[in-house]
């Protein structure tokens, strides 16, 4: 795939607000060529991605949230729905992991049923040189125990949904790095 279309959605299953500081892609991908027989003498060369075991030695920050949300928003389709509870976005200068700011998501969780706070960006990004994508997440100390987050990406021309197979627990008062393999 030449270009990876990225629309990252952070799903939170309970809580007060979430702060995202820096979305980055890391590590170069390795590929190998595979030859397979189609019919008789016809042969096709296919590129097969092989997960790399090499250490990740480089990182690129796509979104640092130093001054503005950089195109991230609460999806219009989620506004006004009772199970999607993100209310607003802003830049926080008070809570940050690196640099000058973080993306703060204000939510209104009811606490008695499943709800999610989603933020997204709709932008073409070529992430093919990278092996993983990461985001640093923070929830305040007074947030309830049991918060979880995950990536959902849409890729390709038909916006196919690709979702992490598991959610990552968020610890109140601690930064947690959520990392997903994108090979």
PDB file of C-alpha atoms in Angstrom:
ATOM      1  CA  UNK A   1       0.000   0.000   0.000  1.00  0.00           C
ATOM      2  CA  UNK A   2       1.608   3.231  -1.085  1.00  0.00           C
ATOM      3  CA  UNK A   3      -0.275   5.609   1.215  1.00  0.00           C
ATOM      4  CA  UNK A   4      -1.848   4.814   4.520  1.00  0.00           C
ATOM      5  CA  UNK A   5      -4.932   6.876   5.258  1.00  0.00           C
ATOM      6  CA  UNK A   6      -5.008   7.545   8.939  1.00  0.00           C
ATOM      7  CA  UNK A   7      -7.980   8.451  11.038  1.00  0.00           C
ATOM      8  CA  UNK A   8      -6.963   7.631  14.572  1.00  0.00           C
ATOM      9  CA  UNK A   9      -9.737   7.308  17.094  1.00  0.00           C
ATOM     10  CA  UNK A  10      -8.976   6.962  20.746  1.00  0.00           C
ATOM     11  CA  UNK A  11     -11.725   4.953  22.475  1.00  0.00           C
ATOM     12  CA  UNK A  12     -12.137   5.552  26.172  1.00  0.00           C
ATOM     13  CA  UNK A  13     -14.586   3.363  28.042  1.00  0.00           C
ATOM     14  CA  UNK A  14     -15.029   5.602  31.126  1.00  0.00           C
ATOM     15  CA  UNK A  15     -13.503   8.718  32.705  1.00  0.00           C
ATOM     16  CA  UNK A  16     -13.399  12.493  33.025  1.00  0.00           C
ATOM     17  CA  UNK A  17     -11.035  13.737  30.343  1.00  0.00           C
ATOM     18  CA  UNK A  18      -8.022  12.535  28.467  1.00  0.00           C
ATOM     19  CA  UNK A  19      -4.927  14.385  27.401  1.00  0.00           C
ATOM     20  CA  UNK A  20      -2.986  13.262  24.353  1.00  0.00           C
ATOM     21  CA  UNK A  21       0.586  14.433  23.987  1.00  0.00           C
ATOM     22  CA  UNK A  22       2.317  13.575  20.721  1.00  0.00           C
ATOM     23  CA  UNK A  23       1.304  11.010  18.115  1.00  0.00           C
ATOM     24  CA  UNK A  24       4.327   9.439  16.494  1.00  0.00           C
ATOM     25  CA  UNK A  25       5.391   6.722  14.098  1.00  0.00           C
ATOM     26  CA  UNK A  26       8.581   4.774  14.728  1.00  0.00           C
ATOM     27  CA  UNK A  27      10.946   2.319  13.128  1.00  0.00           C
ATOM     28  CA  UNK A  28      11.517   1.336   9.523  1.00  0.00           C
ATOM     29  CA  UNK A  29       9.756  -1.670   7.982  1.00  0.00           C
ATOM     30  CA  UNK A  30      11.534  -4.602   6.375  1.00  0.00           C
ATOM     31  CA  UNK A  31      10.071  -6.369   3.347  1.00  0.00           C
ATOM     32  CA  UNK A  32      10.922  -9.540   1.510  1.00  0.00           C
ATOM     33  CA  UNK A  33      10.017 -10.631  -1.999  1.00  0.00           C
ATOM     34  CA  UNK A  34       7.990 -13.797  -2.356  1.00  0.00           C
ATOM     35  CA  UNK A  35       7.465 -15.637  -5.628  1.00  0.00           C
ATOM     36  CA  UNK A  36       4.321 -17.702  -6.091  1.00  0.00           C
ATOM     37  CA  UNK A  37       3.068 -19.756  -9.026  1.00  0.00           C
ATOM     38  CA  UNK A  38      -0.309 -18.717 -10.446  1.00  0.00           C
ATOM     39  CA  UNK A  39      -0.912 -21.116 -13.335  1.00  0.00           C
ATOM     40  CA  UNK A  40       1.682 -23.277 -15.011  1.00  0.00           C
ATOM     41  CA  UNK A  41       4.622 -21.111 -15.998  1.00  0.00           C
ATOM     42  CA  UNK A  42       2.978 -17.834 -14.881  1.00  0.00           C
ATOM     43  CA  UNK A  43       4.700 -16.421 -11.852  1.00  0.00           C
ATOM     44  CA  UNK A  44       3.845 -13.306  -9.916  1.00  0.00           C
ATOM     45  CA  UNK A  45       6.119 -11.405  -7.590  1.00  0.00           C
ATOM     46  CA  UNK A  46       4.335 -10.338  -4.444  1.00  0.00           C
ATOM     47  CA  UNK A  47       5.663  -8.143  -1.708  1.00  0.00           C
ATOM     48  CA  UNK A  48       5.128  -9.737   1.675  1.00  0.00           C
ATOM     49  CA  UNK A  49       5.617  -7.634   4.762  1.00  0.00           C
ATOM     50  CA  UNK A  50       7.626  -9.376   7.430  1.00  0.00           C
ATOM     51  CA  UNK A  51       7.584  -7.944  10.955  1.00  0.00           C
ATOM     52  CA  UNK A  52      11.016  -6.613  11.747  1.00  0.00           C
ATOM     53  CA  UNK A  53      12.922  -7.714  14.802  1.00  0.00           C
ATOM     54  CA  UNK A  54      15.406  -4.854  14.515  1.00  0.00           C
ATOM     55  CA  UNK A  55      15.317  -2.282  17.311  1.00  0.00           C
ATOM     56  CA  UNK A  56      13.425   0.913  16.608  1.00  0.00           C
ATOM     57  CA  UNK A  57      16.093   3.562  16.205  1.00  0.00           C
ATOM     58  CA  UNK A  58      14.202   6.547  14.872  1.00  0.00           C
ATOM     59  CA  UNK A  59      10.983   8.339  15.623  1.00  0.00           C
ATOM     60  CA  UNK A  60       8.948  11.043  13.928  1.00  0.00           C
ATOM     61  CA  UNK A  61       6.383  13.105  15.793  1.00  0.00           C
ATOM     62  CA  UNK A  62       3.423  13.931  13.538  1.00  0.00           C
ATOM     63  CA  UNK A  63       1.332  15.799  16.118  1.00  0.00           C
ATOM     64  CA  UNK A  64       2.901  17.665  19.041  1.00  0.00           C
ATOM     65  CA  UNK A  65      -0.111  19.822  20.053  1.00  0.00           C
ATOM     66  CA  UNK A  66       2.153  22.732  20.999  1.00  0.00           C
ATOM     67  CA  UNK A  67      -0.233  25.497  19.886  1.00  0.00           C
ATOM     68  CA  UNK A  68      -3.448  24.027  18.452  1.00  0.00           C
ATOM     69  CA  UNK A  69      -5.309  20.724  17.869  1.00  0.00           C
ATOM     70  CA  UNK A  70      -3.576  20.336  14.465  1.00  0.00           C
ATOM     71  CA  UNK A  71      -6.750  19.113  12.724  1.00  0.00           C
ATOM     72  CA  UNK A  72      -7.887  16.699  15.443  1.00  0.00           C
ATOM     73  CA  UNK A  73     -11.580  16.965  16.248  1.00  0.00           C
ATOM     74  CA  UNK A  74     -14.552  15.236  17.794  1.00  0.00           C
ATOM     75  CA  UNK A  75     -16.355  13.512  14.884  1.00  0.00           C
ATOM     76  CA  UNK A  76     -19.565  15.252  13.810  1.00  0.00           C
ATOM     77  CA  UNK A  77     -21.368  11.892  13.655  1.00  0.00           C
ATOM     78  CA  UNK A  78     -20.594  11.283  17.360  1.00  0.00           C
ATOM     79  CA  UNK A  79     -21.918  14.628  18.630  1.00  0.00           C
ATOM     80  CA  UNK A  80     -25.256  14.436  20.360  1.00  0.00           C
ATOM     81  CA  UNK A  81     -25.180  10.639  20.770  1.00  0.00           C
ATOM     82  CA  UNK A  82     -25.591   9.414  24.336  1.00  0.00           C
ATOM     83  CA  UNK A  83     -22.859   6.761  24.101  1.00  0.00           C
ATOM     84  CA  UNK A  84     -20.183   9.130  22.712  1.00  0.00           C
ATOM     85  CA  UNK A  85     -19.322  11.629  25.410  1.00  0.00           C
ATOM     86  CA  UNK A  86     -16.427  13.828  24.192  1.00  0.00           C
ATOM     87  CA  UNK A  87     -17.636  17.433  24.601  1.00  0.00           C
ATOM     88  CA  UNK A  88     -14.735  19.663  23.576  1.00  0.00           C
ATOM     89  CA  UNK A  89     -11.036  19.826  22.697  1.00  0.00           C
ATOM     90  CA  UNK A  90      -8.466  22.348  23.814  1.00  0.00           C
ATOM     91  CA  UNK A  91      -4.726  22.687  24.270  1.00  0.00           C
ATOM     92  CA  UNK A  92      -3.509  22.182  27.829  1.00  0.00           C
ATOM     93  CA  UNK A  93      -0.346  23.961  28.911  1.00  0.00           C
ATOM     94  CA  UNK A  94      -0.674  22.591  32.467  1.00  0.00           C
ATOM     95  CA  UNK A  95      -0.352  18.864  31.711  1.00  0.00           C
ATOM     96  CA  UNK A  96       2.235  17.844  29.130  1.00  0.00           C
ATOM     97  CA  UNK A  97       4.818  15.144  28.665  1.00  0.00           C
ATOM     98  CA  UNK A  98       7.114  16.942  26.207  1.00  0.00           C
ATOM     99  CA  UNK A  99       7.246  20.446  24.815  1.00  0.00           C
ATOM    100  CA  UNK A 100       4.684  23.150  25.548  1.00  0.00           C
ATOM    101  CA  UNK A 101       1.270  21.508  25.295  1.00  0.00           C
ATOM    102  CA  UNK A 102      -1.063  18.544  25.047  1.00  0.00           C
ATOM    103  CA  UNK A 103      -4.445  17.898  23.459  1.00  0.00           C
ATOM    104  CA  UNK A 104      -7.093  17.881  26.187  1.00  0.00           C
ATOM    105  CA  UNK A 105     -10.409  16.107  25.625  1.00  0.00           C
ATOM    106  CA  UNK A 106     -13.229  17.185  27.947  1.00  0.00           C
ATOM    107  CA  UNK A 107     -15.848  14.468  28.458  1.00  0.00           C
ATOM    108  CA  UNK A 108     -19.039  13.823  30.425  1.00  0.00           C
ATOM    109  CA  UNK A 109     -19.144  10.141  31.331  1.00  0.00           C
ATOM    110  CA  UNK A 110     -22.328   8.987  33.102  1.00  0.00           C
ATOM    111  CA  UNK A 111     -20.584   6.044  34.801  1.00  0.00           C
ATOM    112  CA  UNK A 112     -23.497   3.610  34.585  1.00  0.00           C
ATOM    113  CA  UNK A 113     -23.112   2.202  31.063  1.00  0.00           C
ATOM    114  CA  UNK A 114     -20.583   1.828  28.226  1.00  0.00           C
ATOM    115  CA  UNK A 115     -19.584   5.135  26.687  1.00  0.00           C
ATOM    116  CA  UNK A 116     -16.617   6.324  24.642  1.00  0.00           C
ATOM    117  CA  UNK A 117     -14.803   9.574  23.952  1.00  0.00           C
ATOM    118  CA  UNK A 118     -13.528   9.738  20.379  1.00  0.00           C
ATOM    119  CA  UNK A 119     -11.176  12.127  18.649  1.00  0.00           C
ATOM    120  CA  UNK A 120     -10.042  11.813  15.065  1.00  0.00           C
ATOM    121  CA  UNK A 121      -8.102  13.374  12.272  1.00  0.00           C
ATOM    122  CA  UNK A 122      -8.968  12.838   8.626  1.00  0.00           C
ATOM    123  CA  UNK A 123      -5.751  13.208   6.708  1.00  0.00           C
ATOM    124  CA  UNK A 124      -3.669  11.253   4.219  1.00  0.00           C
ATOM    125  CA  UNK A 125      -0.420  10.134   5.821  1.00  0.00           C
ATOM    126  CA  UNK A 126       2.180   7.872   4.314  1.00  0.00           C
ATOM    127  CA  UNK A 127       3.091   5.737   7.316  1.00  0.00           C
ATOM    128  CA  UNK A 128       4.435   2.878   5.193  1.00  0.00           C
ATOM    129  CA  UNK A 129       8.035   3.465   6.315  1.00  0.00           C
ATOM    130  CA  UNK A 130       7.026   2.916   9.954  1.00  0.00           C
ATOM    131  CA  UNK A 131       6.437  -0.201  12.028  1.00  0.00           C
ATOM    132  CA  UNK A 132       4.477   1.194  14.968  1.00  0.00           C
ATOM    133  CA  UNK A 133       2.345   4.173  15.888  1.00  0.00           C
ATOM    134  CA  UNK A 134       2.240   5.539  19.433  1.00  0.00           C
ATOM    135  CA  UNK A 135       0.348   8.063  21.520  1.00  0.00           C
ATOM    136  CA  UNK A 136       1.062   9.215  25.069  1.00  0.00           C
ATOM    137  CA  UNK A 137      -2.103   9.369  27.183  1.00  0.00           C
ATOM    138  CA  UNK A 138      -2.759  10.873  30.586  1.00  0.00           C
ATOM    139  CA  UNK A 139      -5.848  10.777  32.786  1.00  0.00           C
ATOM    140  CA  UNK A 140      -5.989  12.826  36.000  1.00  0.00           C
ATOM    141  CA  UNK A 141      -5.402  11.337  39.447  1.00  0.00           C
ATOM    142  CA  UNK A 142      -9.103  11.588  40.333  1.00  0.00           C
ATOM    143  CA  UNK A 143     -10.194   9.616  37.252  1.00  0.00           C
ATOM    144  CA  UNK A 144     -11.954   6.328  37.969  1.00  0.00           C
ATOM    145  CA  UNK A 145     -10.071   3.032  37.791  1.00  0.00           C
ATOM    146  CA  UNK A 146     -10.808   0.924  34.695  1.00  0.00           C
ATOM    147  CA  UNK A 147     -10.279   3.417  31.873  1.00  0.00           C
ATOM    148  CA  UNK A 148      -9.000   1.849  28.631  1.00  0.00           C
ATOM    149  CA  UNK A 149      -7.833   3.180  25.260  1.00  0.00           C
ATOM    150  CA  UNK A 150      -7.127   1.802  21.790  1.00  0.00           C
ATOM    151  CA  UNK A 151      -6.357   2.861  18.228  1.00  0.00           C
ATOM    152  CA  UNK A 152      -8.777   2.465  15.361  1.00  0.00           C
ATOM    153  CA  UNK A 153      -7.314   3.373  11.958  1.00  0.00           C
ATOM    154  CA  UNK A 154      -8.966   3.607   8.585  1.00  0.00           C
ATOM    155  CA  UNK A 155      -6.653   2.665   5.747  1.00  0.00           C
ATOM    156  CA  UNK A 156      -6.680   2.558   1.978  1.00  0.00           C
ATOM    157  CA  UNK A 157      -8.987   3.979  -0.630  1.00  0.00           C
ATOM    158  CA  UNK A 158     -12.091   2.335   0.863  1.00  0.00           C
ATOM    159  CA  UNK A 159     -11.341   3.431   4.459  1.00  0.00           C
ATOM    160  CA  UNK A 160     -11.128  -0.109   5.856  1.00  0.00           C
ATOM    161  CA  UNK A 161     -11.310  -0.090   9.668  1.00  0.00           C
ATOM    162  CA  UNK A 162      -8.308  -1.642  11.422  1.00  0.00           C
ATOM    163  CA  UNK A 163      -8.643  -1.849  15.181  1.00  0.00           C
ATOM    164  CA  UNK A 164      -6.302  -2.890  17.989  1.00  0.00           C
ATOM    165  CA  UNK A 165      -7.196  -6.361  19.223  1.00  0.00           C
ATOM    166  CA  UNK A 166      -7.019  -5.267  22.847  1.00  0.00           C
ATOM    167  CA  UNK A 167      -7.541  -2.124  24.857  1.00  0.00           C
ATOM    168  CA  UNK A 168      -4.750  -0.749  27.027  1.00  0.00           C
ATOM    169  CA  UNK A 169      -5.533   0.150  30.662  1.00  0.00           C
ATOM    170  CA  UNK A 170      -4.975   3.784  31.654  1.00  0.00           C
ATOM    171  CA  UNK A 171      -3.617   4.509  35.129  1.00  0.00           C
ATOM    172  CA  UNK A 172      -4.968   7.658  36.838  1.00  0.00           C
ATOM    173  CA  UNK A 173      -2.233  10.240  37.387  1.00  0.00           C
ATOM    174  CA  UNK A 174       0.253   8.389  35.135  1.00  0.00           C
ATOM    175  CA  UNK A 175       1.333   8.772  31.512  1.00  0.00           C
ATOM    176  CA  UNK A 176       0.711   5.628  29.463  1.00  0.00           C
ATOM    177  CA  UNK A 177       2.146   5.086  25.979  1.00  0.00           C
ATOM    178  CA  UNK A 178      -0.306   3.305  23.682  1.00  0.00           C
ATOM    179  CA  UNK A 179       1.571   1.594  20.835  1.00  0.00           C
ATOM    180  CA  UNK A 180       0.088  -0.303  17.902  1.00  0.00           C
ATOM    181  CA  UNK A 181       1.923  -2.365  15.289  1.00  0.00           C
ATOM    182  CA  UNK A 182       1.074  -1.039  11.800  1.00  0.00           C
ATOM    183  CA  UNK A 183       3.096  -3.524   9.758  1.00  0.00           C
TER     184      UNK A 183
END
